[in-house]
XYZ file of C-alpha atoms in Angstrom:
601
model
C -27.085 -30.948 -15.465
C -24.346 -28.534 -14.556
C -20.984 -29.528 -14.181
C -20.070 -26.352 -11.933
C -17.163 -26.493 -9.218
C -17.030 -24.483 -6.419
C -14.207 -22.464 -6.303
C -14.542 -20.003 -3.475
C -12.090 -17.626 -2.726
C -8.408 -17.330 -2.922
C -6.047 -18.059 0.035
C -2.429 -18.911 1.291
C -0.687 -20.700 3.615
C -0.783 -19.361 6.896
C 3.247 -19.004 7.155
C 3.236 -16.288 4.398
C 2.955 -12.698 5.436
C 2.823 -11.243 2.224
C 0.376 -13.450 0.511
C -1.810 -13.321 3.597
C -2.129 -10.105 3.150
C -2.987 -10.522 -0.396
C -5.526 -13.026 0.677
C -7.200 -10.907 3.536
C -8.078 -8.307 0.647
C -11.591 -9.316 -0.067
C -12.158 -6.863 -3.311
C -8.883 -7.765 -4.673
C -9.585 -11.719 -4.266
C -12.920 -10.895 -5.802
C -11.370 -9.596 -8.993
C -8.503 -12.469 -9.415
C -11.084 -15.019 -9.106
C -12.816 -13.638 -11.848
C -9.801 -13.754 -14.061
C -8.911 -17.408 -12.777
C -12.556 -19.564 -12.354
C -13.232 -19.789 -16.228
C -9.747 -21.205 -16.306
C -10.214 -23.620 -13.306
C -13.519 -24.497 -14.399
C -12.372 -25.603 -17.838
C -9.716 -27.437 -16.577
C -12.149 -29.381 -14.441
C -14.103 -30.016 -17.463
C -11.450 -31.232 -19.633
C -10.004 -33.433 -17.082
C -13.400 -35.238 -16.031
C -15.471 -35.188 -19.730
C -18.121 -36.810 -17.403
C -20.294 -39.164 -19.981
C -23.015 -39.393 -16.493
C -26.072 -37.024 -17.506
C -28.504 -36.414 -14.141
C -31.281 -34.087 -13.406
C -31.038 -34.751 -9.482
C -29.353 -35.617 -6.711
C -31.685 -38.492 -5.941
C -31.252 -39.677 -9.488
C -27.289 -39.643 -9.295
C -27.797 -41.732 -5.742
C -30.155 -44.212 -7.480
C -27.376 -44.552 -10.572
C -24.754 -45.203 -7.629
C -26.915 -47.658 -5.545
C -27.355 -49.917 -8.574
C -23.906 -50.123 -9.272
C -21.443 -53.553 -7.851
C -18.561 -51.331 -8.403
C -17.148 -48.015 -9.857
C -13.792 -47.223 -12.114
C -11.843 -44.503 -11.247
C -12.942 -42.229 -14.103
C -16.392 -43.355 -12.849
C -16.009 -41.946 -9.498
C -14.477 -38.748 -11.015
C -17.508 -38.528 -12.897
C -19.294 -38.288 -10.056
C -17.135 -35.792 -7.958
C -17.705 -33.661 -10.958
C -21.282 -33.817 -11.353
C -22.054 -33.442 -7.609
C -21.196 -29.899 -6.894
C -23.815 -28.772 -9.602
C -26.981 -29.955 -7.414
C -28.786 -27.734 -5.462
C -29.213 -29.974 -2.472
C -28.282 -30.511 1.035
C -24.646 -31.091 2.567
C -25.722 -34.646 3.766
C -27.330 -35.759 0.363
C -23.752 -34.585 -1.072
C -21.603 -36.928 1.402
C -23.834 -39.731 1.207
C -23.191 -39.940 -2.879
C -19.682 -39.687 -2.389
C -19.471 -42.124 0.668
C -20.869 -44.693 -1.070
C -19.449 -43.894 -4.609
C -15.836 -44.517 -2.778
C -17.175 -47.734 -0.987
C -17.779 -49.130 -4.531
C -14.338 -48.438 -6.020
C -11.740 -51.475 -6.371
C -8.870 -49.791 -8.761
C -5.373 -49.368 -7.931
C -4.694 -45.855 -7.004
C -1.912 -43.522 -7.869
C -1.033 -39.934 -6.889
C -1.983 -38.539 -10.056
C -5.621 -39.561 -10.028
C -5.712 -38.677 -6.256
C -5.435 -34.931 -7.035
C -8.627 -33.781 -8.934
C -10.554 -35.902 -6.391
C -8.753 -34.289 -3.440
C -9.393 -30.964 -5.622
C -13.096 -31.610 -5.336
C -13.286 -32.667 -1.787
C -11.583 -29.838 -0.696
C -13.457 -27.274 -2.268
C -16.849 -29.139 -1.459
C -15.609 -28.648 2.432
C -15.399 -32.939 3.050
C -12.061 -33.163 4.691
C -14.001 -35.060 7.390
C -15.176 -37.758 5.270
C -13.866 -41.565 4.900
C -13.449 -40.772 0.893
C -11.008 -37.883 1.800
C -9.291 -39.255 4.227
C -8.457 -42.550 2.809
C -7.666 -40.750 -0.399
C -5.296 -38.526 1.887
C -3.286 -41.649 2.636
C -2.951 -43.200 -0.775
C -1.938 -39.528 -2.135
C 0.927 -39.256 0.477
C 1.869 -42.962 -0.304
C 2.227 -42.414 -3.908
C 3.072 -38.664 -4.265
C 6.946 -39.767 -5.335
C 5.089 -40.911 -8.497
C 4.149 -37.290 -9.546
C 8.018 -36.436 -10.309
C 8.014 -38.980 -13.000
C 5.187 -37.451 -14.458
C 5.600 -34.740 -17.574
C 3.585 -31.640 -17.264
C 1.724 -32.195 -14.160
C 2.079 -28.959 -12.901
C -1.164 -27.211 -14.221
C -2.892 -30.285 -12.321
C -1.199 -29.500 -9.118
C -2.324 -25.747 -8.922
C -5.992 -26.144 -8.659
C -5.352 -28.417 -5.582
C -2.738 -25.841 -4.092
C -6.051 -23.357 -4.598
C -8.363 -25.353 -2.857
C -5.618 -26.475 -0.136
C -5.545 -22.942 0.793
C -9.466 -21.840 0.414
C -9.775 -24.638 3.285
C -6.515 -23.905 5.115
C -5.532 -27.509 4.710
C -1.960 -28.664 5.745
C -0.169 -30.425 2.992
C 2.688 -32.770 4.241
C 5.939 -32.187 4.266
C 6.609 -35.119 2.132
C 4.274 -33.815 -0.909
C 5.739 -30.393 -0.504
C 8.778 -31.401 -0.663
C 7.480 -33.073 -4.110
C 6.156 -30.065 -5.200
C 8.665 -27.833 -4.468
C 11.021 -30.073 -7.167
C 8.251 -30.219 -9.922
C 7.496 -26.353 -9.179
C 10.960 -25.269 -9.633
C 11.327 -27.780 -12.629
C 8.230 -27.340 -14.662
C 7.610 -23.246 -14.123
C 9.092 -22.749 -17.348
C 6.201 -25.173 -18.780
C 3.311 -22.985 -17.774
C 1.885 -20.926 -20.930
C -1.446 -19.666 -19.068
C -1.153 -16.302 -17.180
C -4.206 -17.389 -14.924
C -1.693 -20.515 -13.928
C 0.955 -18.329 -13.267
C -0.991 -16.221 -11.072
C -2.490 -19.066 -9.110
C 0.784 -20.233 -8.420
C 2.039 -16.479 -7.169
C -0.773 -16.547 -5.080
C -1.184 -20.117 -3.244
C 2.451 -21.137 -3.214
C 4.731 -19.649 -0.597
C 8.015 -22.204 -0.721
C 11.119 -20.717 0.237
C 12.926 -23.451 -1.443
C 14.277 -22.902 -4.689
C 14.658 -20.043 -7.473
C 10.788 -20.525 -8.352
C 10.266 -16.728 -7.734
C 12.513 -15.518 -9.713
C 11.646 -17.781 -12.520
C 7.704 -17.125 -12.124
C 8.164 -13.401 -12.825
C 10.298 -14.042 -16.053
C 7.770 -16.434 -17.238
C 5.290 -13.698 -16.498
C 7.421 -11.312 -18.776
C 7.051 -14.142 -21.594
C 3.722 -14.477 -21.319
C 2.990 -10.594 -20.981
C 1.821 -10.334 -24.471
C -1.368 -12.631 -23.995
C -2.330 -11.379 -20.521
C -6.006 -9.426 -19.779
C -5.598 -6.400 -18.348
C -7.051 -8.232 -14.895
C -4.280 -10.361 -15.248
C -1.517 -8.008 -15.401
C -3.175 -6.106 -12.411
C -3.131 -9.508 -10.985
C 1.129 -9.830 -11.241
C 2.148 -6.463 -10.496
C -0.188 -7.318 -6.977
C 1.392 -9.875 -6.393
C 4.613 -7.868 -6.801
C 3.665 -5.447 -3.871
C 2.640 -8.289 -1.654
C 6.321 -9.490 -2.156
C 8.210 -6.611 -2.171
C 9.638 -7.195 -5.310
C 10.351 -4.242 -7.751
C 10.653 -5.773 -10.692
C 11.233 -3.204 -13.403
C 11.732 -5.842 -15.686
C 8.151 -6.643 -15.538
C 6.904 -3.569 -14.477
C 7.688 -1.368 -17.660
C 6.424 -2.955 -20.362
C 3.362 -3.955 -18.326
C 2.456 -0.507 -17.433
C 2.961 0.206 -21.250
C 0.646 -2.397 -22.211
C -1.845 -1.119 -19.713
C -1.329 2.351 -20.750
C -1.661 1.673 -24.772
C -4.770 -0.282 -23.969
C -8.382 1.681 -24.320
C -9.832 -0.109 -21.675
C -10.794 1.758 -18.712
C -9.173 0.451 -15.353
C -11.815 -0.322 -12.656
C -12.370 1.228 -9.620
C -10.700 -2.092 -7.898
C -8.073 -2.324 -10.483
C -7.118 1.201 -9.647
C -7.275 1.249 -5.970
C -5.075 -2.450 -6.316
C -2.648 -0.592 -8.726
C -2.142 2.454 -6.773
C -1.506 0.573 -3.604
C 1.399 -1.528 -4.799
C 2.907 1.555 -6.721
C 3.289 3.223 -3.237
C 4.329 0.038 -1.637
C 7.220 -0.488 -4.140
C 7.563 3.175 -4.235
C 7.248 3.360 -8.111
C 6.347 6.599 -9.614
C 5.302 6.426 -12.981
C 3.627 9.212 -14.966
C 2.371 6.912 -17.755
C -0.160 4.972 -15.608
C -0.522 7.305 -12.703
C -2.142 9.610 -15.672
C -4.264 6.847 -16.735
C -5.055 6.232 -13.079
C -6.349 9.946 -12.855
C -8.178 9.899 -15.788
C -9.849 6.763 -15.127
C -10.814 7.782 -11.625
C -12.168 10.698 -11.896
C -14.462 9.329 -15.312
C -15.654 6.707 -12.583
C -15.593 8.768 -9.273
C -19.201 8.161 -8.689
C -18.783 4.250 -8.641
C -16.808 4.551 -5.532
C -18.621 3.351 -2.696
C -16.434 1.472 -0.248
C -14.680 4.051 2.577
C -11.801 1.881 2.766
C -11.069 2.097 -0.831
C -11.241 5.898 -0.697
C -8.816 5.683 2.658
C -6.442 3.691 0.272
C -6.855 5.875 -2.147
C -6.104 8.954 -0.060
C -3.065 7.080 1.536
C -1.484 5.978 -1.676
C -1.875 9.213 -3.859
C -0.250 10.725 -0.397
C 2.859 8.321 -0.258
C 3.306 8.985 -3.847
C 3.294 12.443 -3.512
C 0.808 13.015 -6.213
C 0.388 16.800 -6.984
C -2.142 16.883 -9.390
C -4.311 19.494 -8.053
C -7.738 18.264 -10.423
C -7.175 14.313 -8.650
C -7.295 15.661 -5.623
C -9.965 17.893 -6.142
C -11.952 15.112 -7.028
C -11.357 12.717 -4.070
C -11.815 15.761 -1.900
C -15.497 16.890 -3.198
C -16.478 12.626 -2.779
C -15.106 12.959 0.796
C -16.317 15.888 1.579
C -20.010 14.720 -0.046
C -19.812 11.686 2.477
C -17.598 12.578 5.356
C -20.647 12.644 8.011
C -21.532 8.861 6.940
C -17.609 7.129 6.958
C -16.332 5.903 10.604
C -14.230 8.283 12.494
C -11.004 5.988 12.209
C -11.502 5.687 8.303
C -12.213 9.342 8.236
C -8.889 9.879 10.343
C -7.166 8.284 8.092
C -8.194 9.868 4.595
C -8.071 13.286 6.361
C -4.504 12.600 7.684
C -3.723 11.573 3.949
C -4.853 14.715 2.892
C -2.883 16.782 5.360
C 0.276 14.733 4.335
C 0.204 16.795 0.644
C -1.590 19.549 1.774
C -4.784 19.612 0.132
C -6.805 22.658 0.967
C -9.996 21.632 -0.524
C -10.289 18.806 2.163
C -10.992 21.495 4.869
C -14.912 20.905 5.194
C -14.206 16.755 5.772
C -11.230 17.814 8.338
C -14.342 19.964 10.432
C -16.541 16.983 10.180
C -14.128 14.804 11.553
C -12.986 17.630 14.353
C -16.754 16.925 15.723
C -17.042 13.013 15.739
C -13.240 12.449 16.975
C -12.792 10.842 20.375
C -9.715 9.915 22.084
C -11.031 6.679 22.853
C -11.140 5.621 19.486
C -7.213 5.972 19.252
C -5.050 2.654 19.990
C -2.282 4.741 20.681
C -0.759 8.327 21.968
C 1.000 8.203 18.639
C -1.862 7.333 15.954
C -4.000 10.240 18.253
C -1.560 12.667 18.055
C -1.299 12.292 14.154
C -5.111 12.755 13.882
C -4.900 16.017 15.585
C -1.919 16.779 13.747
C -3.910 16.594 10.800
C -6.684 18.746 12.090
C -4.035 21.298 12.859
C -2.993 21.164 9.450
C -6.338 21.601 7.851
C -6.759 24.898 10.411
C -10.254 22.871 11.807
C -8.673 22.001 15.397
C -11.167 22.658 18.174
C -9.709 23.863 21.969
C -11.183 20.785 22.906
C -9.149 18.390 20.964
C -5.890 20.618 21.265
C -5.839 20.213 25.104
C -5.891 16.532 24.904
C -2.174 16.809 23.399
C -0.889 19.488 24.956
C -1.770 18.080 28.429
C 1.083 16.881 30.611
C -0.082 13.541 31.325
C -0.560 12.732 27.621
C 3.066 13.937 26.855
C 4.281 11.889 29.668
C 2.849 8.944 28.520
C 3.607 9.606 24.910
C 7.362 10.266 25.472
C 7.551 7.688 28.296
C 7.117 4.486 25.902
C 10.049 2.306 25.788
C 9.602 2.277 22.223
C 9.966 5.965 21.771
C 13.713 6.586 20.656
C 15.204 9.851 21.246
C 14.561 10.865 18.018
C 10.853 9.981 17.903
C 10.657 12.095 20.940
C 12.109 15.384 18.994
C 9.852 14.398 16.309
C 6.780 14.602 18.306
C 7.944 17.274 20.223
C 8.264 19.543 16.859
C 4.624 18.459 16.190
C 3.373 19.256 19.463
C 5.135 22.774 19.302
C 3.479 23.028 15.989
C 0.040 22.467 17.338
C 0.624 24.664 19.939
C 1.248 27.729 17.576
C -1.781 27.140 15.540
C -3.935 27.136 18.699
C -1.977 30.198 19.567
C -2.374 31.786 16.154
C -6.764 30.575 16.142
C -7.657 31.097 19.413
C -5.302 33.523 20.791
C -6.411 34.760 24.380
C -9.852 32.426 24.412
C -7.632 29.409 24.826
C -7.206 28.896 28.616
C -6.134 25.083 28.214
C -2.739 23.664 29.108
C 0.484 24.646 26.650
C 3.474 23.423 25.686
C 6.956 25.602 24.999
C 10.395 24.267 23.977
C 11.444 24.022 27.605
C 8.251 21.647 28.337
C 9.926 18.685 26.589
C 13.724 18.466 28.728
C 15.207 18.714 25.320
C 17.813 21.497 24.644
C 16.815 22.504 20.937
C 20.140 24.603 20.823
C 22.380 21.990 21.366
C 24.219 21.039 18.005
C 23.271 17.383 18.880
C 19.408 18.040 18.724
C 19.992 20.595 15.603
C 21.534 17.574 13.544
C 19.035 14.644 14.906
C 16.270 17.247 13.480
C 18.107 17.684 10.572
C 18.104 13.795 10.259
C 14.520 13.548 10.760
C 13.983 16.250 7.869
C 16.455 14.646 5.054
C 17.074 11.056 6.207
C 19.880 9.497 4.270
C 20.025 12.809 1.696
C 21.690 14.495 4.785
C 24.922 14.233 3.377
C 23.809 15.425 -0.014
C 21.931 18.062 1.394
C 25.109 19.281 2.689
C 27.422 19.171 -0.356
C 24.530 20.926 -2.335
C 22.960 23.169 -0.249
C 25.999 24.161 2.150
C 29.236 23.986 1.020
C 28.495 23.609 -2.479
C 26.109 26.757 -2.050
C 25.974 29.227 0.618
C 29.180 29.087 1.661
C 30.165 30.197 -1.899
C 28.209 33.047 -1.550
C 29.617 34.576 1.993
C 31.494 33.463 4.593
C 29.899 31.568 7.784
C 29.854 34.917 9.908
C 27.118 36.597 7.836
C 24.591 33.423 8.384
C 22.989 32.446 11.696
C 22.757 28.810 11.137
C 20.110 26.214 11.223
C 17.523 26.067 14.220
C 14.496 24.734 15.936
C 11.930 27.844 16.426
C 9.582 28.003 19.235
C 6.791 26.693 17.164
C 8.969 23.289 16.377
C 9.917 24.437 12.639
C 13.668 23.409 11.733
C 15.075 26.186 9.647
C 18.414 25.465 7.545
C 19.713 28.381 7.407
C 19.290 32.502 8.960
C 20.526 35.723 6.824
C 19.693 39.103 7.234
C 19.440 41.353 4.267
C 19.633 44.872 4.096
C 20.852 46.637 0.408
C 20.802 43.900 -1.752
C 23.766 42.567 0.518
C 23.961 40.056 3.536
C 24.856 41.656 7.031
C 27.225 39.619 9.323
C 25.561 38.376 12.147
C 27.343 40.272 14.780
C 25.527 43.541 13.660
C 22.342 41.775 13.429
C 20.840 43.341 16.779
C 18.762 46.131 16.653
C 18.293 46.273 12.995
C 15.129 47.412 11.606
C 14.822 44.507 9.058
C 13.615 41.205 10.188
C 15.932 37.921 10.115
C 14.963 35.697 7.294
C 14.543 32.105 7.768
C 15.789 29.606 4.875
C 13.663 26.467 4.228
C 15.943 23.877 1.796
C 13.435 21.630 0.010
C 14.436 18.331 -1.449
C 12.694 16.591 -3.995
C 11.422 14.087 -1.924
C 9.416 16.988 0.146
C 7.647 18.285 -3.116
C 4.746 16.930 -4.633
C 5.066 15.248 -8.152
C 2.943 16.475 -10.435
C 2.955 14.102 -13.490
C 0.338 16.115 -15.424
C 2.464 19.519 -15.801
C 5.301 19.262 -17.894
C 6.572 22.324 -16.346
C 7.422 20.383 -13.337
C 5.815 23.262 -10.693
C 6.975 22.646 -7.364
C 4.772 22.267 -4.974
C 5.319 21.756 -1.111
C 4.096 19.104 0.797
C 1.571 19.743 3.622
C 4.311 20.091 6.480
C 5.889 22.523 4.952
C 3.007 24.485 3.584
C 2.435 24.369 7.516
C 5.785 25.468 8.649
C 5.492 28.178 5.933
C 2.156 29.777 7.527
C 3.281 29.779 10.833
C 6.381 31.752 9.940
C 4.500 34.361 7.786
C 2.261 34.538 11.000
C 5.084 35.504 13.156
C 5.980 38.222 10.945
C 8.913 35.973 8.871
C 9.502 36.063 5.245
C 10.517 32.649 4.612
C 12.558 31.835 1.374
C 12.349 28.241 0.072
C 15.595 26.890 -1.642
C 14.648 24.009 -4.084
C 16.883 21.001 -4.778
C 15.393 20.110 -7.808
C 16.627 23.684 -9.230
C 19.791 23.590 -8.012
C 20.445 20.336 -9.316
C 19.755 21.846 -12.829
C 22.530 23.638 -12.178
C 25.365 22.432 -14.845
C 28.163 24.652 -13.071
C 29.062 26.335 -9.656
C 28.808 29.475 -11.007
C 25.167 28.832 -12.073
C 24.367 27.597 -8.649
C 25.563 30.431 -6.914
C 23.661 33.190 -9.631
C 20.298 30.762 -8.331
C 21.162 31.132 -4.950
C 21.384 34.764 -5.327
C 18.779 35.621 -6.992
C 16.381 33.584 -4.470
C 17.817 35.329 -1.860
C 17.857 38.666 -3.092
C 15.074 38.915 -5.473
C 12.596 36.903 -2.824
C 13.800 39.516 -0.134
C 13.123 42.750 -2.311
C 9.691 41.279 -2.921
């Protein structure tokens, strides 16, 4: 005789978008079910301690038919026993309904919980038994407030209710709210805490803060899967809880157990959502993923990894090479939409090894696959970044009608229009450099968008697009505290947007180791030098190299490539280098070194 409960899969109430996101992630939920299943079954076994021993459903039904009445405990025994039989639904329903008709005992809210939970797992919410119990439960639910340590009994009910999208009454939820807020500190099993975080979405009380505090208390007894589960919940709830994250990551990195592929996907996704870069766990993710790269099977998992790593701006070349090799080997089989996301992620970081995948995507990509003009432009720009663009695809975004649809969208702001225009100008320059006069399709230039790129307002907008909220710090470090200390403003050309859509922070002309006044630039043999200021957020983070070599992200890699193809000799000034200077004199010395030595080379 088996005593196995049908746990199904985890779910949450529909009114919680963050938790719903967790639940829709089938792979993650499968992993969490593995963590919780044994605990749920154990609780059911402990609570029932059934004395019934039957080898078949028919034998159990015969026993029920021979009884004149059943006690509450005997009904619980029947409920626990029934799911273990491999029989049809009608037979199970028949046993349950007949058993319910024999119960004459008085009920309370506590007695109802395990029975309602079992019936929910059996998907028997339309039976008379369930409907009667539901009425009794709602009439007696207030009794639960008098029960000590009732929360562990409530959790399986919440689990089953969410699985079956069962709406708990407002009256019962109010009681449950009170119990959870009062008893959450009594939970001493990580699996209980994980169940609560996944299935309870009330905004009443301070329960979530208390839950994560309790998670910190239970961290020392958590399994690796439970730690990953809690971290995943943090991501879904948008909580950057450093009090838990730091010691949890320490636990994981000290463990000799490798992370599974699915755990790597979940952790990476959460770190990206929380914008939490931790070199310790990322080294483990890197090592464990490269050891298990052949276990990657899901294209969506690969897409998630590339997206997460690109958002975290990971710069370890070995990791990217490993992922690129996998994608290159499987690109022919990856659906175009998924492959487009993957190639786009590679383009963000500037992974040159992914060019074969980009070339395959160029053959598979079709305009009708894109759900919006913005999505299509991003896909084409990614191909341009990988130097995998075809003339046919280029024409689709350089056409006037496409640009009109892109710009006329009422949701597109002026800043968005400038952003799109800069992308299109870069695509145009890639087309010109790659195909030259053989390209006969539509073209764009700075005058194609109705935007005055030379106006101070547009230049400032372009600067904001590049630096975001850090624009003031940029002005203080690079301009006021840097260049203006080297020479007067008359010797600088100022910021500009080039014909190829590149925002240049500053321009200088250097001859004989000196800056030349802008008034004397005309007619000079030497080219004006564009200067690109690169903030910390615009470089890849290399957790494996303690020397912290600065690696430009894909967008700046493309900009430098285009400038060099125009015959320019751009200079990059890195915020990370300037910030290391302890004095103004050191900063000026570093800037002079970058300007004049780069020019000589």
